Amino acid sequence: MNKRRLGTQGLQTSAIGLGCMGMSEFYGTADEGEAIATIHRALELGVNFLDTADAYGPFKNERLVGRAIKDRRDDVVLATKFGSVRTEQGERLGIRGDREYVLAACNASLERLGTDHIDVYYQHRVDPNTPIEETVGAMAELVEQGKVRYLGLSEAAAETIRRAHAVHPISALQSEYSLWTRDVEDEILPAIRELRIGLVAYSPLGRGFLSGRIHSVDDLEASDFRRANPRFQGENFQKNLELVERVEELAAEKGCTAAQIALAWVLAQGEDIVPIPGTTRVENLEENVAALDVELSDEELRDLEAVFPKGAAAGAGYADMSPINR
């Protein structure tokens, strides 16, 4: 398994990670046994970068990941997040980044994960009511206490990242990045590269759309949150499906899948980028990991750009299950 470095503080992860969110919520019914088997298979394949958050489930996902890695904690680069506040029943209570909350949230995550430290601790969303300096200052305290190794932000704006980085080095920014969501290329990517911060790309398969497996909204369970996503609805769906079909044609010519082409594209955007595709099934995980063997030539990258230029996706996307504050 190839490794990639994120930031300048020593964080090193597998070149591709595993997003665990869907194992507990949002993407329809998940099988916990299969989910744990998927995590174990990921570790066998050398995928050591696992991503969760306290808001997923809520709280269930951290507990699941904790159980899965109980006897193999040393093999894992464990990332979780705080800030999207929810109750056990799932009610959304807004965003918090105040010192008191940061410290309490970390202790709660450590307990659920069954570990004494978190490798990468992200602020899930920026709290508009708390200066980023206070939030990162509290996160820095956690580093000093040995509870956290590296700091991260998620979906933060360039100026916010600069202010945060001035308080304590930020190793990674987690933001949505894929062929059909390329907003970070405008301001975010140049800023974090200037600061030498790595990018962790979530939803690198466009919430599964770029896999080519979704041909109708009826392919999604009734409880699947994507049914409410503008890109999965009406005319937008059909336009986006046509884009994916063209990617599938390129994949067929290369002898791989559309998902592997999409992941290979993200991987080709720089050694400072680590995609974290999510899945709940071993077979999908293995397909995703095989994308590391797909090398795209300059000509193939140009072909992809022609097929799927920036801004080509129809409909508004939204970056996660909570509002974006930057």
Short mmCIF file of C-alpha atoms in Angstrom, two decimals:
data_model
loop_
_atom_site.label_atom_id
_atom_site.label_comp_id
_atom_site.label_asym_id
_atom_site.label_seq_id
_atom_site.Cartn_x
_atom_site.Cartn_y
_atom_site.Cartn_z
CA MET A 1 0.00 0.00 0.00
CA ASN A 2 1.38 3.37 -1.02
CA LYS A 3 1.51 6.04 1.65
CA ARG A 4 0.82 9.75 1.43
CA ARG A 5 1.83 12.55 3.77
CA LEU A 6 -0.70 15.10 4.93
CA GLY A 7 0.67 18.33 6.32
CA THR A 8 4.13 18.82 7.77
CA GLN A 9 3.63 17.46 11.30
CA GLY A 10 4.28 13.81 10.42
CA LEU A 11 0.82 12.53 9.52
CA GLN A 12 1.14 9.67 7.04
CA THR A 13 -1.74 7.52 5.82
CA SER A 14 -2.56 4.93 3.21
CA ALA A 15 -3.02 6.56 -0.21
CA ILE A 16 -6.73 5.81 0.03
CA GLY A 17 -8.88 5.73 3.14
CA LEU A 18 -12.26 4.35 4.17
CA GLY A 19 -15.23 6.55 4.99
CA CYS A 20 -17.35 4.74 7.59
CA MET A 21 -20.37 7.09 7.78
CA GLY A 22 -22.71 4.98 5.67
CA MET A 23 -22.22 2.01 7.98
CA SER A 24 -24.54 3.68 10.48
CA GLU A 25 -26.76 6.22 8.74
CA PHE A 26 -27.81 8.18 5.65
CA TYR A 27 -27.37 5.62 2.86
CA GLY A 28 -30.18 3.23 3.74
CA THR A 29 -29.96 0.00 5.71
CA ALA A 30 -26.48 -1.22 6.60
CA ASP A 31 -25.44 -4.60 7.96
CA GLU A 32 -23.20 -4.19 10.98
CA GLY A 33 -21.51 -7.55 10.47
CA GLU A 34 -20.68 -6.73 6.87
CA ALA A 35 -19.55 -3.26 7.92
CA ILE A 36 -17.06 -4.64 10.44
CA ALA A 37 -15.89 -7.22 7.89
CA THR A 38 -15.32 -4.33 5.47
CA ILE A 39 -13.17 -2.47 8.01
CA HIS A 40 -11.16 -5.63 8.70
CA ARG A 41 -10.66 -6.27 4.99
CA ALA A 42 -9.53 -2.67 4.54
CA LEU A 43 -6.84 -3.16 7.15
CA GLU A 44 -5.77 -6.42 5.49
CA LEU A 45 -5.33 -4.53 2.21
CA GLY A 46 -3.27 -1.83 3.90
CA VAL A 47 -6.01 0.79 4.06
CA ASN A 48 -5.29 2.15 7.51
CA PHE A 49 -7.05 5.56 7.38
CA LEU A 50 -10.54 5.24 8.87
CA ASP A 51 -12.93 8.19 8.99
CA THR A 52 -15.87 8.62 11.35
CA ALA A 53 -17.57 11.39 13.36
CA ASP A 54 -19.62 11.71 16.52
CA ALA A 55 -22.56 12.98 14.43
CA TYR A 56 -22.80 9.79 12.38
CA GLY A 57 -25.51 7.60 13.78
CA PRO A 58 -25.42 9.77 15.84
CA PHE A 59 -22.68 8.25 18.02
CA LYS A 60 -23.32 4.74 16.64
CA ASN A 61 -20.60 4.95 14.03
CA GLU A 62 -17.83 5.75 16.49
CA ARG A 63 -18.93 2.80 18.63
CA LEU A 64 -18.97 0.50 15.59
CA VAL A 65 -15.51 1.59 14.46
CA GLY A 66 -14.24 1.21 18.00
CA ARG A 67 -15.48 -2.38 18.15
CA ALA A 68 -14.00 -3.15 14.75
CA ILE A 69 -10.50 -1.97 15.66
CA LYS A 70 -10.46 -3.04 19.30
CA ASP A 71 -7.67 -5.58 18.86
CA ARG A 72 -5.83 -3.77 16.07
CA ARG A 73 -5.71 -0.13 17.16
CA ASP A 74 -2.01 0.19 16.35
CA ASP A 75 -2.74 -0.60 12.69
CA VAL A 76 -5.14 2.33 12.30
CA VAL A 77 -4.85 6.05 11.58
CA LEU A 78 -8.13 6.98 13.24
CA ALA A 79 -9.95 10.18 12.32
CA THR A 80 -13.11 11.55 13.87
CA LYS A 81 -14.89 14.89 14.09
CA PHE A 82 -16.80 17.14 16.47
CA GLY A 83 -19.01 20.17 16.09
CA SER A 84 -22.22 19.00 14.38
CA VAL A 85 -24.25 18.65 17.55
CA ARG A 86 -26.94 15.97 17.69
CA THR A 87 -28.90 14.14 20.34
CA GLU A 88 -28.99 10.35 20.68
CA GLN A 89 -32.36 10.49 18.89
CA GLY A 90 -30.80 12.29 15.92
CA GLU A 91 -32.12 15.80 16.53
CA ARG A 92 -29.81 18.48 15.15
CA LEU A 93 -28.82 21.14 17.66
CA GLY A 94 -26.56 23.27 15.48
CA ILE A 95 -22.82 23.78 15.36
CA ARG A 96 -20.50 24.31 18.34
CA GLY A 97 -16.82 25.09 18.51
CA ASP A 98 -16.45 26.69 21.95
CA ARG A 99 -13.65 25.45 24.18
CA GLU A 100 -15.88 23.72 26.71
CA TYR A 101 -17.66 21.77 24.00
CA VAL A 102 -14.47 20.80 22.14
CA LEU A 103 -12.88 19.29 25.24
CA ALA A 104 -16.05 17.46 26.28
CA ALA A 105 -16.70 16.15 22.76
CA CYS A 106 -13.20 14.71 22.52
CA ASN A 107 -13.53 12.85 25.82
CA ALA A 108 -16.86 11.41 24.71
CA SER A 109 -15.41 10.28 21.36
CA LEU A 110 -12.44 8.63 23.06
CA GLU A 111 -14.81 6.63 25.25
CA ARG A 112 -17.01 5.54 22.34
CA LEU A 113 -14.01 4.61 20.20
CA GLY A 114 -12.42 2.69 23.07
CA THR A 115 -9.04 4.36 22.65
CA ASP A 116 -6.78 6.77 24.51
CA HIS A 117 -5.99 8.94 21.48
CA ILE A 118 -7.41 10.15 18.19
CA ASP A 119 -4.96 10.43 15.32
CA VAL A 120 -6.77 13.15 13.35
CA TYR A 121 -9.37 15.32 15.06
CA TYR A 122 -11.43 17.54 12.76
CA GLN A 123 -13.78 20.38 13.43
CA HIS A 124 -16.73 19.05 11.40
CA ARG A 125 -18.12 22.47 10.59
CA VAL A 126 -16.97 25.95 11.52
CA ASP A 127 -19.00 27.51 14.33
CA PRO A 128 -20.07 31.00 13.17
CA ASN A 129 -20.54 32.10 16.77
CA THR A 130 -17.09 31.11 18.06
CA PRO A 131 -13.78 32.56 16.85
CA ILE A 132 -11.77 29.88 15.08
CA GLU A 133 -8.87 30.85 17.35
CA GLU A 134 -10.81 29.65 20.39
CA THR A 135 -11.77 26.37 18.73
CA VAL A 136 -8.28 25.54 17.51
CA GLY A 137 -6.82 26.70 20.80
CA ALA A 138 -8.92 24.07 22.56
CA MET A 139 -7.91 21.47 19.98
CA ALA A 140 -4.27 22.37 20.64
CA GLU A 141 -4.85 21.66 24.34
CA LEU A 142 -5.94 18.16 23.37
CA VAL A 143 -2.68 17.69 21.48
CA GLU A 144 -0.73 18.83 24.53
CA GLN A 145 -2.67 16.34 26.66
CA GLY A 146 -1.84 13.49 24.27
CA LYS A 147 -5.49 12.85 23.42
CA VAL A 148 -5.09 14.00 19.81
CA ARG A 149 -2.10 13.70 17.48
CA TYR A 150 -3.00 15.89 14.47
CA LEU A 151 -5.55 18.60 13.85
CA GLY A 152 -7.91 19.01 10.93
CA LEU A 153 -10.76 21.17 9.69
CA SER A 154 -13.65 20.27 7.43
CA GLU A 155 -15.25 22.50 4.79
CA ALA A 156 -13.49 25.63 6.02
CA ALA A 157 -12.80 28.70 3.90
CA ALA A 158 -9.28 29.79 2.95
CA GLU A 159 -9.16 32.71 5.40
CA THR A 160 -10.52 30.55 8.23
CA ILE A 161 -7.85 27.95 7.50
CA ARG A 162 -5.13 30.61 7.63
CA ARG A 163 -6.36 31.90 10.99
CA ALA A 164 -6.59 28.37 12.38
CA HIS A 165 -3.15 27.40 11.12
CA ALA A 166 -1.66 30.45 12.86
CA VAL A 167 -2.87 29.09 16.22
CA HIS A 168 -1.69 25.50 15.72
CA PRO A 169 -0.50 23.67 12.60
CA ILE A 170 -3.37 22.09 10.69
CA SER A 171 -2.41 18.80 9.03
CA ALA A 172 -5.49 18.11 6.94
CA LEU A 173 -8.55 19.75 5.49
CA GLN A 174 -11.45 17.45 4.72
CA SER A 175 -13.67 18.71 1.92
CA GLU A 176 -15.81 17.22 -0.81
CA TYR A 177 -13.80 16.67 -4.00
CA SER A 178 -14.59 14.60 -7.05
CA LEU A 179 -15.09 14.90 -10.78
CA TRP A 180 -18.50 16.44 -10.14
CA THR A 181 -17.64 18.64 -7.14
CA ARG A 182 -14.52 20.72 -7.76
CA ASP A 183 -15.22 23.90 -5.79
CA VAL A 184 -12.01 23.51 -3.75
CA GLU A 185 -9.93 24.17 -6.86
CA ASP A 186 -10.81 27.89 -6.83
CA GLU A 187 -9.44 29.11 -3.49
CA ILE A 188 -9.14 26.25 -1.03
CA LEU A 189 -6.62 24.03 -2.77
CA PRO A 190 -4.20 26.88 -3.57
CA ALA A 191 -4.40 28.10 0.04
CA ILE A 192 -3.76 24.75 1.70
CA ARG A 193 -0.93 24.00 -0.70
CA GLU A 194 0.66 27.31 0.21
CA LEU A 195 0.35 26.32 3.89
CA ARG A 196 1.39 22.71 3.13
CA ILE A 197 -1.83 21.22 4.48
CA GLY A 198 -3.12 17.97 2.99
CA LEU A 199 -6.57 17.46 1.48
CA VAL A 200 -8.77 14.55 2.54
CA ALA A 201 -11.35 14.19 -0.22
CA TYR A 202 -14.70 12.90 0.94
CA SER A 203 -17.42 11.73 -1.46
CA PRO A 204 -14.79 11.15 -4.20
CA LEU A 205 -17.40 9.03 -5.98
CA GLY A 206 -20.05 11.76 -5.92
CA ARG A 207 -22.07 10.02 -3.20
CA GLY A 208 -21.92 6.85 -5.25
CA PHE A 209 -23.27 8.37 -8.46
CA LEU A 210 -19.90 8.15 -10.21
CA SER A 211 -19.78 4.40 -9.58
CA GLY A 212 -22.25 3.86 -12.41
CA ARG A 213 -24.39 1.63 -10.20
CA ILE A 214 -27.26 4.08 -9.76
CA HIS A 215 -29.47 4.17 -12.84
CA SER A 216 -32.67 5.42 -11.21
CA VAL A 217 -33.64 7.09 -7.97
CA ASP A 218 -35.62 3.90 -7.35
CA ASP A 219 -32.27 2.15 -6.90
CA LEU A 220 -32.05 3.99 -3.57
CA GLU A 221 -33.87 2.91 -0.42
CA ALA A 222 -36.70 5.10 0.82
CA SER A 223 -34.57 6.16 3.80
CA ASP A 224 -31.56 7.11 1.66
CA PHE A 225 -30.81 10.82 2.08
CA ARG A 226 -29.68 11.09 -1.55
CA ARG A 227 -33.31 11.01 -2.65
CA ALA A 228 -33.50 14.63 -1.44
CA ASN A 229 -30.25 15.69 -3.10
CA PRO A 230 -30.86 17.96 -6.11
CA ARG A 231 -28.35 16.05 -8.25
CA PHE A 232 -30.35 12.86 -7.83
CA GLN A 233 -33.66 14.38 -8.90
CA GLY A 234 -35.56 14.84 -12.15
CA GLU A 235 -33.75 16.35 -15.11
CA ASN A 236 -30.59 16.76 -13.04
CA PHE A 237 -30.44 13.01 -12.53
CA GLN A 238 -30.73 12.31 -16.23
CA LYS A 239 -28.08 14.86 -17.19
CA ASN A 240 -25.69 13.53 -14.58
CA LEU A 241 -26.38 9.96 -15.66
CA GLU A 242 -25.32 10.88 -19.20
CA LEU A 243 -22.03 12.23 -17.84
CA VAL A 244 -21.40 9.04 -15.90
CA GLU A 245 -22.19 6.90 -18.94
CA ARG A 246 -19.43 8.69 -20.81
CA VAL A 247 -17.04 8.01 -17.95
CA GLU A 248 -18.09 4.36 -18.12
CA GLU A 249 -17.17 4.32 -21.82
CA LEU A 250 -13.67 5.59 -20.97
CA ALA A 251 -13.40 3.02 -18.19
CA ALA A 252 -14.40 0.20 -20.54
CA GLU A 253 -11.67 1.24 -22.96
CA LYS A 254 -9.16 1.11 -20.10
CA GLY A 255 -10.42 -2.15 -18.68
CA CYS A 256 -11.55 -0.82 -15.32
CA THR A 257 -14.75 0.47 -13.72
CA ALA A 258 -16.21 3.98 -13.65
CA ALA A 259 -15.60 4.10 -9.88
CA GLN A 260 -11.94 3.28 -10.39
CA ILE A 261 -11.58 5.97 -13.06
CA ALA A 262 -13.21 8.52 -10.74
CA LEU A 263 -10.92 7.60 -7.83
CA ALA A 264 -7.85 7.50 -10.06
CA TRP A 265 -8.71 11.03 -11.19
CA VAL A 266 -8.76 12.30 -7.59
CA LEU A 267 -5.52 10.48 -6.80
CA ALA A 268 -3.90 12.05 -9.87
CA GLN A 269 -4.62 15.58 -8.66
CA GLY A 270 -1.68 15.48 -6.25
CA GLU A 271 0.29 13.43 -3.75
CA ASP A 272 -1.10 15.68 -1.02
CA ILE A 273 -4.65 14.36 -1.55
CA VAL A 274 -6.13 11.24 0.05
CA PRO A 275 -9.64 10.19 -1.03
CA ILE A 276 -11.82 8.41 1.52
CA PRO A 277 -14.58 6.64 -0.42
CA GLY A 278 -17.22 5.18 1.81
CA THR A 279 -18.74 1.75 1.47
CA THR A 280 -20.46 -0.85 3.57
CA ARG A 281 -19.48 -3.88 1.52
CA VAL A 282 -16.24 -5.80 1.10
CA GLU A 283 -16.63 -6.17 -2.66
CA ASN A 284 -16.99 -2.42 -3.18
CA LEU A 285 -14.01 -1.76 -0.93
CA GLU A 286 -11.85 -4.11 -3.00
CA GLU A 287 -12.95 -2.40 -6.20
CA ASN A 288 -12.10 1.01 -4.75
CA VAL A 289 -8.67 -0.07 -3.52
CA ALA A 290 -7.87 -1.47 -6.96
CA ALA A 291 -8.15 2.10 -8.27
CA LEU A 292 -4.62 2.58 -6.92
CA ASP A 293 -3.42 0.41 -9.81
CA VAL A 294 -5.18 2.56 -12.40
CA GLU A 295 -2.74 5.07 -13.84
CA LEU A 296 -4.20 7.81 -16.00
CA SER A 297 -2.02 9.22 -18.78
CA ASP A 298 -2.00 12.92 -19.61
CA GLU A 299 -4.14 12.13 -22.63
CA GLU A 300 -6.65 10.19 -20.53
CA LEU A 301 -6.83 13.03 -18.03
CA ARG A 302 -7.53 15.43 -20.90
CA ASP A 303 -10.24 13.08 -22.18
CA LEU A 304 -11.84 13.03 -18.73
CA GLU A 305 -11.68 16.81 -18.56
CA ALA A 306 -13.44 17.01 -21.92
CA VAL A 307 -16.14 14.58 -20.81
CA PHE A 308 -16.56 15.98 -17.31
CA PRO A 309 -15.33 19.59 -17.21
CA LYS A 310 -15.50 21.57 -14.00
CA GLY A 311 -19.08 22.57 -13.21
CA ALA A 312 -20.58 19.96 -15.54
CA ALA A 313 -22.73 18.29 -12.89
CA ALA A 314 -26.37 19.37 -12.98
CA GLY A 315 -28.03 20.57 -9.79
CA ALA A 316 -26.79 21.96 -6.51
CA GLY A 317 -24.76 19.64 -4.35
CA TYR A 318 -24.54 19.87 -0.61
CA ALA A 319 -21.45 19.06 1.26
CA ASP A 320 -22.70 16.93 4.12
CA MET A 321 -25.60 16.28 6.45
CA SER A 322 -25.23 19.65 8.15
CA PRO A 323 -25.02 23.29 7.07
CA ILE A 324 -21.70 24.61 5.83
CA ASN A 325 -20.19 27.46 7.80
CA ARG A 326 -16.82 28.67 6.64
#
